[in-house]
Amino acid sequence: MPILDVSELNIVLSVLVPAVCIGIVFGPLVANFLNATRWATGDLTEDQKSYITLGFMRVMMGVQLLIAGYQLPAKYIVSNWYNMALLLVPITAIRWLFTMGCLLATIPKITLLASLTISACVTSIDPVLSQSIAKGPFADMYVARPLREIISAEAGANDGFGFPFLMLAITLMRHTELPGVVTSHGADHKRTLVDAAGELVARAGEVGRLDGGIGKAMVEWLVETWLYVVLMAIPYGALVGFSAGKAINFFLKRRWIDSESYLLFPVALALFIIGTCGCIGTNDLLACFAAGVALNWDGVYLQETLERHDEVNGSIDVLLNFFGFMYVGIIMPWGKFHDPDGTGITVPRLFGLGFLVLVFRRIPAMLMTYKTMPSCIKNWKEAFFMGYFGPIGVGAIFYCEHTKHLFPKLKSADEGEANLLKALEPCVYFLVIFSVVVHGLSIPALDALYRFYKVPPIVEDAVQVQRKTVYVPPPANARPDSADEDYFVAYNRFSRPVPNHRRTVLFNGQVVERLPLVREDDARSLSTISSSEESSDADSVDMDEEKFQAKMRQASLQKLG
């Protein structure tokens, strides 16, 4: 009778699908144990719930983006600036316009600018879902590292760069669409203009229609959105992250910081940036990602966390993902998904929108442009993979709630604004849950398909991973080290092997080429031990396995005194 060895299993089902399901079951739709409107002394209003959602998504995404930033290779954004620029500007614009077409084809009663506004909310690739795709067990087995890195980097940066597209549509709506103004001549002309002006004054502040024409709209968009909100966030985040990285390295060399504080530093830095960016009014999401990249600018921080077997940030990542998407399941506006007499939105229309967005939002853009990025996308299959896995998640909800605060309340809105506000929430939230389910279940399905057809995993860049306890199963795309049962030999890890900061793998009696060592002093010890063998035959790397391990242990004991 065959025995199932559970140590060979790898969980490929994303934790986000069960999290959303738990939120739905315990939320108002089923058990009503968790109801966001009751999280106060009295019932929360929709505005209060919206502010809670906006703040929760902001903190969740800020922490995730900073962690994603420092987990990239050192100076990755600079060395891949061309690919990043292509993904963040022209390809994002193509996605924005294609999604607008999907909305106009399925959602009634919305104008062109309203569809552009809703499209901008779901244009960006969700950083949380993308990290689970780029760094999960399936990616370890079958997805090449350059493709994983560009997916992670794009997801981290594009939430900040999606903001200009949102503000362009909103600014044009504010300054170019002036409802109620009759352009015909006659007695009613003056009265209509006065009435329209009175409506503008009656609505408070910088929300709703502001008039001014397309010229004023473009000036406001370029100055306020690009210069202040977007471009100021990048140097601010980079300056804070780089300074923090130098400071923590200074403390590290003098042993002034304990391990717990060192590993929790990214979370503290993310919260600091979120708070300060909120004070000065710039883009905190983009600043957090820039800070994460700058924190690991010289590669030292990531190397040290790998040496310490960092599981702190991974645990925080899982907790934020689980509770964040459980909250999404709780606040899902089920009653707004079918309103044929009001908004005209129905469940069949939303499903049609979901499938159209799945097919046309990202796949055509990637297939049209992948040949311009040969360093990270090798062929059309990788382009299709990257195009298909462009999930919509908490980033879309963040933009949805942010957009609601840029328009007047529904009772004060004109017809065009009212139609936008009524369609915004059901469209965005449905696309989020549609993407979570489809993309969350696609990975297990694809994994089963690859295993059925016996697609070989990627076996490049082998590194040694220490086994924590005897009960720990091998990581994805790994096997026990034949030289030392306390280690696994793992391939195609997301974090690149860094010279002088990893153990050399000796597997089946042969040193794996191009593998780095654990530390500089270990490197010198090993080079001294094996110099005679290497000088005799430069092309031969065969060594006696037991003799090599004994020499390594002897060298370690000598260092310890």
XYZ file of C-alpha atoms in Angstrom:
561
model
C 0.000 0.000 0.000
C 1.491 3.371 -0.994
C 2.192 5.824 1.814
C 1.714 9.527 1.411
C 4.749 11.450 2.615
C 3.309 14.786 3.678
C 6.800 16.266 3.835
C 6.730 16.310 0.029
C 3.561 18.405 -0.106
C 3.637 22.164 -0.643
C 0.678 24.391 0.100
C 0.004 26.392 -3.046
C -3.462 27.660 -2.124
C -3.143 31.293 -1.157
C -4.176 32.156 2.395
C -6.196 35.039 0.983
C -9.028 32.890 -0.393
C -9.789 31.264 3.002
C -9.424 34.680 4.675
C -12.092 36.234 2.453
C -14.349 33.193 2.958
C -14.019 33.461 6.745
C -14.861 37.156 6.561
C -17.959 36.386 4.500
C -19.110 33.592 6.837
C -18.634 35.614 10.023
C -19.724 38.891 8.435
C -23.176 40.440 7.997
C -24.047 38.213 5.045
C -24.141 34.941 7.037
C -23.532 34.818 10.794
C -23.351 38.574 11.438
C -20.803 38.007 14.217
C -18.486 40.638 12.732
C -20.240 43.765 11.527
C -18.160 46.868 10.835
C -21.105 49.186 11.470
C -21.211 48.067 15.140
C -17.543 48.793 15.953
C -18.358 51.846 18.043
C -20.596 52.989 20.889
C -23.346 53.603 18.374
C -23.731 52.407 14.821
C -21.030 53.659 12.494
C -22.085 55.755 9.548
C -20.975 54.841 6.040
C -18.497 57.724 6.105
C -16.939 56.507 9.344
C -16.687 52.960 8.010
C -15.085 54.346 4.860
C -12.427 56.191 6.870
C -11.675 53.035 8.888
C -11.307 51.034 5.674
C -9.082 53.679 4.118
C -6.795 53.808 7.163
C -6.610 50.028 7.516
C -5.710 49.545 3.845
C -3.137 52.341 4.046
C -1.274 50.739 6.966
C -1.558 47.236 5.538
C -0.202 48.239 2.145
C 2.503 50.545 3.520
C 4.073 47.792 5.632
C 3.812 45.270 2.800
C 5.371 47.629 0.267
C 8.366 48.440 2.456
C 9.001 44.742 3.069
C 8.686 44.056 -0.668
C 11.150 46.862 -1.383
C 14.004 45.618 0.786
C 13.547 42.015 -0.370
C 14.521 42.986 -3.920
C 18.190 42.687 -4.900
C 20.390 45.664 -4.090
C 19.969 48.579 -6.542
C 17.400 46.556 -8.483
C 15.321 49.576 -9.528
C 18.385 51.372 -10.927
C 19.743 48.361 -12.788
C 16.281 47.668 -14.266
C 15.131 51.260 -14.759
C 14.120 50.735 -18.387
C 11.846 47.775 -17.652
C 10.312 49.562 -14.684
C 9.681 52.753 -16.644
C 8.021 50.769 -19.411
C 5.765 48.922 -16.975
C 4.814 51.944 -14.891
C 3.932 54.435 -17.616
C 2.971 53.136 -21.090
C 1.824 49.657 -20.058
C -0.147 51.059 -17.127
C -1.770 53.563 -19.482
C -2.765 50.743 -21.843
C -4.282 48.803 -18.945
C -6.149 51.920 -17.844
C -7.705 52.491 -21.262
C -8.565 48.836 -21.874
C -10.278 48.597 -18.486
C -12.235 51.750 -19.303
C -13.543 50.021 -22.439
C -14.622 46.997 -20.385
C -16.548 49.279 -18.000
C -18.285 51.182 -20.794
C -19.312 47.875 -22.386
C -20.944 46.465 -19.235
C -21.895 49.227 -16.772
C -24.782 51.579 -17.686
C -25.282 55.233 -16.761
C -21.608 56.211 -16.456
C -19.785 58.763 -18.575
C -16.397 58.409 -20.225
C -14.598 60.257 -17.404
C -16.505 58.295 -14.772
C -15.381 55.042 -16.381
C -11.807 56.347 -16.437
C -12.081 57.083 -12.708
C -13.322 53.587 -11.859
C -10.749 52.094 -14.230
C -7.920 53.922 -12.447
C -8.954 52.322 -9.139
C -8.397 48.806 -10.517
C -5.531 49.498 -12.947
C -2.690 48.950 -10.481
C -1.452 45.458 -9.709
C -2.209 44.570 -6.120
C 1.034 44.392 -4.111
C -0.289 41.865 -1.587
C -1.651 39.305 -4.046
C 1.339 39.768 -6.363
C 3.831 39.011 -3.584
C 2.048 35.721 -2.869
C 2.308 34.871 -6.577
C 5.948 35.925 -6.982
C 7.213 34.328 -3.750
C 4.963 31.325 -3.226
C 5.801 27.610 -3.517
C 4.614 27.439 -7.136
C 6.959 30.269 -8.122
C 9.855 28.546 -6.353
C 9.244 25.502 -8.528
C 8.374 26.831 -11.946
C 8.764 30.623 -12.319
C 12.151 32.045 -13.303
C 13.707 34.468 -10.848
C 13.950 37.469 -13.255
C 10.213 37.224 -13.924
C 9.435 36.947 -10.201
C 11.565 39.955 -9.392
C 9.970 42.180 -12.021
C 6.463 41.136 -10.891
C 7.309 42.017 -7.289
C 8.990 45.307 -8.229
C 6.147 46.400 -10.521
C 3.515 45.581 -7.910
C 5.423 47.584 -5.323
C 5.838 50.708 -7.434
C 2.684 50.790 -9.545
C 0.301 51.575 -6.691
C 2.018 54.912 -6.322
C 2.179 55.466 -10.076
C -1.492 54.547 -10.453
C -2.411 57.675 -8.524
C -1.734 60.105 -11.440
C -4.169 58.185 -13.663
C -6.861 58.401 -10.997
C -6.293 62.094 -10.416
C -6.227 62.866 -14.145
C -9.736 61.478 -14.553
C -11.015 63.172 -11.390
C -9.391 66.521 -12.250
C -10.932 66.481 -15.720
C -14.328 65.709 -14.206
C -13.986 68.599 -11.773
C -12.859 71.232 -14.240
C -14.380 70.317 -17.603
C -17.802 68.810 -16.865
C -20.230 71.488 -15.633
C -23.754 70.070 -15.556
C -26.777 72.280 -15.871
C -25.112 74.961 -17.965
C -27.232 75.590 -21.072
C -25.270 76.955 -23.996
C -28.334 78.074 -25.972
C -29.221 81.743 -26.123
C -32.271 83.177 -24.429
C -33.736 84.181 -21.094
C -32.894 80.892 -19.457
C -29.188 81.222 -20.205
C -28.310 83.648 -17.367
C -30.503 81.888 -14.850
C -28.967 78.504 -15.567
C -25.440 79.820 -15.190
C -26.310 81.477 -11.870
C -27.965 78.307 -10.606
C -24.957 76.234 -11.573
C -22.594 78.671 -9.889
C -24.717 78.592 -6.745
C -24.541 74.815 -6.697
C -20.761 74.966 -6.966
C -20.447 77.420 -4.066
C -22.884 75.472 -1.926
C -20.727 72.368 -2.018
C -17.781 72.584 0.314
C -14.093 72.825 -0.385
C -12.092 71.062 -3.041
C -14.629 68.362 -3.916
C -17.041 68.107 -6.778
C -17.171 70.484 -9.759
C -14.680 73.327 -9.688
C -14.833 74.600 -13.292
C -11.801 76.261 -14.903
C -11.508 74.284 -18.109
C -8.997 71.741 -19.342
C -6.068 74.162 -18.973
C -6.552 74.563 -15.242
C -7.172 70.833 -14.926
C -3.828 69.980 -16.544
C -1.918 72.547 -14.481
C -3.421 71.193 -11.256
C -2.702 67.619 -12.329
C 0.930 68.299 -13.220
C 1.778 70.485 -10.240
C -0.221 68.963 -7.392
C -0.375 65.328 -8.468
C 2.931 64.723 -10.244
C 5.286 67.179 -8.573
C 3.967 67.170 -5.018
C 2.145 63.886 -4.459
C 4.178 61.525 -6.654
C 7.645 62.908 -7.378
C 8.162 64.280 -3.878
C 7.311 60.909 -2.340
C 10.183 59.155 -4.127
C 13.106 61.266 -2.814
C 11.486 61.544 0.613
C 11.076 57.785 0.971
C 14.522 57.128 -0.507
C 16.167 59.634 1.848
C 14.470 58.190 4.932
C 15.191 54.602 3.887
C 18.831 55.231 2.949
C 19.506 57.170 6.155
C 17.804 54.479 8.213
C 19.863 51.782 6.483
C 23.148 53.567 7.225
C 22.126 54.186 10.823
C 21.101 50.598 11.500
C 24.307 49.309 9.885
C 26.279 51.605 12.184
C 24.478 50.173 15.228
C 24.809 46.638 13.882
C 28.600 46.795 13.565
C 28.854 47.952 17.166
C 26.335 45.344 18.360
C 24.042 48.019 19.771
C 20.838 46.489 18.442
C 19.230 43.197 19.408
C 17.868 40.721 16.889
C 14.188 41.399 17.565
C 14.549 45.150 17.053
C 16.664 44.615 13.951
C 14.090 42.379 12.283
C 11.124 44.572 13.298
C 12.802 47.696 11.963
C 10.992 47.657 8.552
C 7.592 47.702 10.265
C 8.565 50.654 12.460
C 10.006 52.481 9.458
C 6.837 51.894 7.434
C 4.625 53.289 10.199
C 6.895 56.329 10.508
C 6.685 57.037 6.772
C 2.908 56.566 6.679
C 2.506 59.077 9.488
C 4.896 61.683 8.142
C 3.592 61.423 4.578
C 0.091 61.932 5.935
C 1.297 65.114 7.609
C 2.862 66.603 4.494
C 0.244 65.236 2.088
C 2.429 63.189 -0.257
C 2.040 59.604 -1.495
C 2.818 57.334 1.441
C 2.570 54.087 -0.560
C 5.209 55.113 -3.074
C 7.372 56.532 -0.278
C 7.225 53.222 1.627
C 8.366 51.248 -1.413
C 11.158 53.742 -2.131
C 12.247 53.511 1.510
C 12.343 49.717 1.337
C 14.505 49.792 -1.793
C 16.857 52.375 -0.236
C 17.052 50.457 3.060
C 18.723 47.582 1.206
C 20.636 49.806 -1.205
C 23.976 48.149 -0.450
C 22.450 44.700 0.097
C 23.570 44.494 3.722
C 20.145 44.537 5.375
C 18.736 41.698 3.264
C 21.915 39.650 3.727
C 21.767 40.013 7.489
C 18.077 39.090 7.690
C 18.765 35.970 5.627
C 21.643 35.033 7.909
C 19.326 35.400 10.909
C 16.658 33.232 9.251
C 14.170 36.091 9.447
C 10.638 34.811 9.962
C 9.391 37.905 11.775
C 8.518 39.921 8.696
C 7.066 36.851 7.008
C 4.776 36.293 9.987
C 3.700 39.942 9.989
C 3.062 39.653 6.274
C 0.787 36.635 6.773
C -1.103 38.299 9.631
C -1.704 41.477 7.637
C -2.813 39.473 4.619
C -5.188 37.287 6.570
C -6.880 39.959 8.662
C -6.888 42.446 5.795
C -8.710 40.146 3.409
C -10.965 38.855 6.154
C -11.960 42.494 6.672
C -12.633 42.728 2.928
C -15.015 39.797 3.219
C -16.775 41.489 6.141
C -17.373 44.835 4.410
C -18.288 43.447 0.976
C -21.371 45.452 -0.265
C -23.482 42.502 -1.373
C -26.674 44.511 -1.647
C -25.204 46.817 -4.293
C -24.211 44.046 -6.692
C -27.743 43.762 -8.093
C -29.753 46.958 -8.555
C -31.415 46.860 -11.983
C -33.917 49.622 -11.150
C -31.377 52.026 -9.612
C -27.849 51.886 -10.975
C -28.695 49.351 -13.661
C -25.916 47.102 -12.368
C -26.771 43.412 -12.173
C -24.845 40.291 -11.213
C -24.595 39.063 -14.847
C -23.198 42.449 -15.869
C -20.598 42.255 -13.099
C -19.549 38.744 -14.111
C -19.228 39.949 -17.665
C -17.105 42.833 -16.434
C -14.927 40.450 -14.424
C -14.169 38.179 -17.374
C -13.584 41.105 -19.748
C -11.155 42.695 -17.282
C -9.410 39.339 -16.758
C -8.817 38.963 -20.503
C -8.247 42.519 -21.728
C -6.891 44.496 -18.783
C -3.313 43.231 -18.791
C -2.716 40.294 -21.153
C -2.787 42.291 -24.457
C -0.434 44.942 -23.071
C 2.126 42.346 -21.976
C 1.948 40.387 -25.232
C 2.445 43.607 -27.209
C 5.474 44.773 -25.231
C 7.304 41.740 -23.826
C 9.935 41.742 -26.593
C 11.134 45.116 -25.362
C 12.017 43.534 -21.963
C 14.146 40.493 -22.879
C 16.157 40.620 -19.643
C 13.156 39.656 -17.502
C 10.547 38.187 -19.902
C 12.056 35.527 -22.152
C 9.102 34.435 -24.300
C 5.382 34.809 -24.884
C 4.564 32.174 -22.247
C 6.192 34.241 -19.517
C 4.474 37.350 -20.913
C 1.119 35.573 -20.766
C 1.818 34.413 -17.205
C 2.698 37.946 -16.136
C -0.344 39.312 -17.976
C -2.769 36.819 -16.492
C -1.524 37.182 -12.938
C -2.241 40.865 -12.542
C -4.516 40.626 -9.497
C -6.857 43.271 -8.098
C -6.978 43.522 -4.308
C -6.638 45.874 -1.374
C -4.991 48.546 -3.512
C -8.225 48.898 -5.488
C -10.243 49.193 -2.279
C -7.841 51.857 -1.024
C -8.303 53.908 -4.200
C -12.059 53.338 -4.131
C -12.391 54.732 -0.611
C -9.998 57.574 -1.411
C -12.053 58.503 -4.486
C -15.266 58.674 -2.473
C -13.759 61.455 -0.352
C -12.896 63.527 -3.432
C -16.546 63.974 -4.397
C -19.480 65.519 -2.532
C -21.903 63.369 -0.574
C -24.425 61.502 -2.649
C -27.290 63.812 -1.649
C -25.301 66.869 -2.822
C -23.894 65.343 -6.013
C -25.181 66.092 -9.490
C -26.375 63.339 -11.789
C -22.982 62.482 -13.276
C -21.268 62.370 -9.894
C -24.128 60.377 -8.375
C -23.936 57.760 -11.128
C -20.176 57.481 -10.579
C -20.471 57.128 -6.807
C -23.240 54.548 -7.102
C -21.272 52.451 -9.601
C -17.851 52.855 -7.974
C -18.268 50.608 -4.957
C -20.030 47.609 -6.556
C -17.674 47.569 -9.551
C -14.447 47.800 -7.539
C -15.449 45.446 -4.744
C -16.795 42.836 -7.146
C -13.600 42.923 -9.203
C -11.610 42.463 -5.989
C -13.470 39.357 -4.868
C -13.540 38.053 -8.461
C -9.758 38.440 -8.705
C -9.112 36.916 -5.278
C -11.100 33.807 -6.168
C -9.895 33.416 -9.770
C -6.222 34.161 -9.189
C -6.197 32.438 -5.796
C -7.500 29.190 -7.312
C -5.504 29.471 -10.539
C -2.202 28.725 -8.802
C -3.349 25.367 -7.320
C -4.925 24.449 -10.666
C -1.763 25.340 -12.553
C 0.357 23.471 -10.028
C -1.757 20.337 -10.483
C -1.511 20.693 -14.265
C 2.283 21.024 -14.151
C 2.572 17.980 -11.918
C 0.241 15.960 -14.156
C 2.352 16.692 -17.229
C 5.551 16.249 -15.158
C 6.972 19.652 -15.963
C 10.478 19.712 -14.463
C 11.126 22.371 -11.808
C 13.825 24.998 -12.178
C 17.132 23.782 -10.704
C 19.323 26.869 -10.736
C 21.214 28.791 -8.048
C 21.293 26.080 -5.389
C 21.787 27.229 -1.807
C 21.841 25.534 1.558
C 18.871 26.158 3.851
C 19.237 25.044 7.453
C 16.569 22.741 8.840
C 15.037 24.316 11.952
C 13.796 21.038 13.487
C 13.405 17.453 12.372
C 9.690 18.065 11.810
C 10.195 20.798 9.207
C 9.352 19.539 5.689
C 11.597 20.494 2.788
C 10.825 23.886 1.211
C 9.357 23.985 -2.257
C 11.866 22.941 -4.918
C 14.319 21.558 -2.356
C 15.712 18.221 -1.193
C 17.722 17.057 1.800
C 21.449 17.697 1.513
C 23.254 14.385 1.070
C 26.289 15.861 2.854
C 24.527 17.094 5.974
C 21.065 16.060 7.106
C 20.683 19.352 8.982
C 20.444 21.232 5.682
C 18.298 21.327 2.572
C 19.525 22.125 -0.915
C 17.043 24.641 -2.325
C 16.822 25.934 -5.876
C 15.441 29.092 -7.474
C 14.836 30.983 -4.234
C 13.415 34.484 -4.579
C 16.375 36.063 -2.749
C 19.465 35.860 -4.932
C 22.586 34.175 -3.519
C 24.840 37.021 -2.382
C 28.648 36.597 -2.496
C 30.254 35.847 0.886
C 26.931 35.518 2.641
C 25.768 31.969 1.973
C 27.109 28.465 2.548
C 28.649 26.590 -0.361
C 26.629 23.550 -1.333
C 28.468 20.270 -1.676
C 26.012 17.949 -3.328
C 26.713 14.401 -4.496
C 30.413 14.923 -3.933
C 30.658 17.984 -6.168
C 30.831 21.678 -5.384
C 28.021 23.491 -7.176
C 29.487 26.205 -9.383
C 29.032 29.916 -8.734
C 27.745 29.386 -5.204
C 28.830 31.896 -2.549
C 29.989 31.268 0.983
C 28.546 32.221 4.328
C 30.960 34.948 5.490
C 34.263 36.451 4.432
C 36.272 34.579 7.057
C 34.608 31.291 6.029
C 35.485 32.116 2.435
C 39.148 32.615 3.341
C 39.188 29.372 5.348
C 37.663 27.371 2.526
C 39.950 28.917 -0.095
C 42.972 27.971 2.059
C 41.709 24.420 2.464
C 40.906 23.799 -1.186
C 43.616 25.885 -2.912
C 45.851 22.896 -3.597
C 43.051 20.859 -5.192
C 41.893 23.778 -7.379
C 45.393 24.661 -8.557
C 46.018 21.099 -9.738
C 43.043 21.114 -12.066
C 40.995 24.290 -12.539
C 38.180 22.504 -14.357
C 37.756 19.757 -11.760
C 35.519 20.363 -8.749
C 35.293 16.768 -7.508
C 36.060 16.517 -3.811
C 35.632 13.851 -1.203
C 32.392 14.683 0.620
C 33.323 13.480 4.110
C 36.788 15.025 3.920
C 35.327 18.361 2.887
C 32.816 18.375 5.750
C 35.529 17.429 8.257
C 37.746 20.265 7.080
C 34.904 22.729 7.265
C 34.091 21.688 10.851
C 37.787 21.883 11.761
C 38.011 25.387 10.322
C 34.922 26.431 12.284
C 36.359 25.048 15.536
C 39.612 26.904 14.938
C 37.729 30.165 14.513
C 35.853 29.572 17.745
C 39.140 28.984 19.578
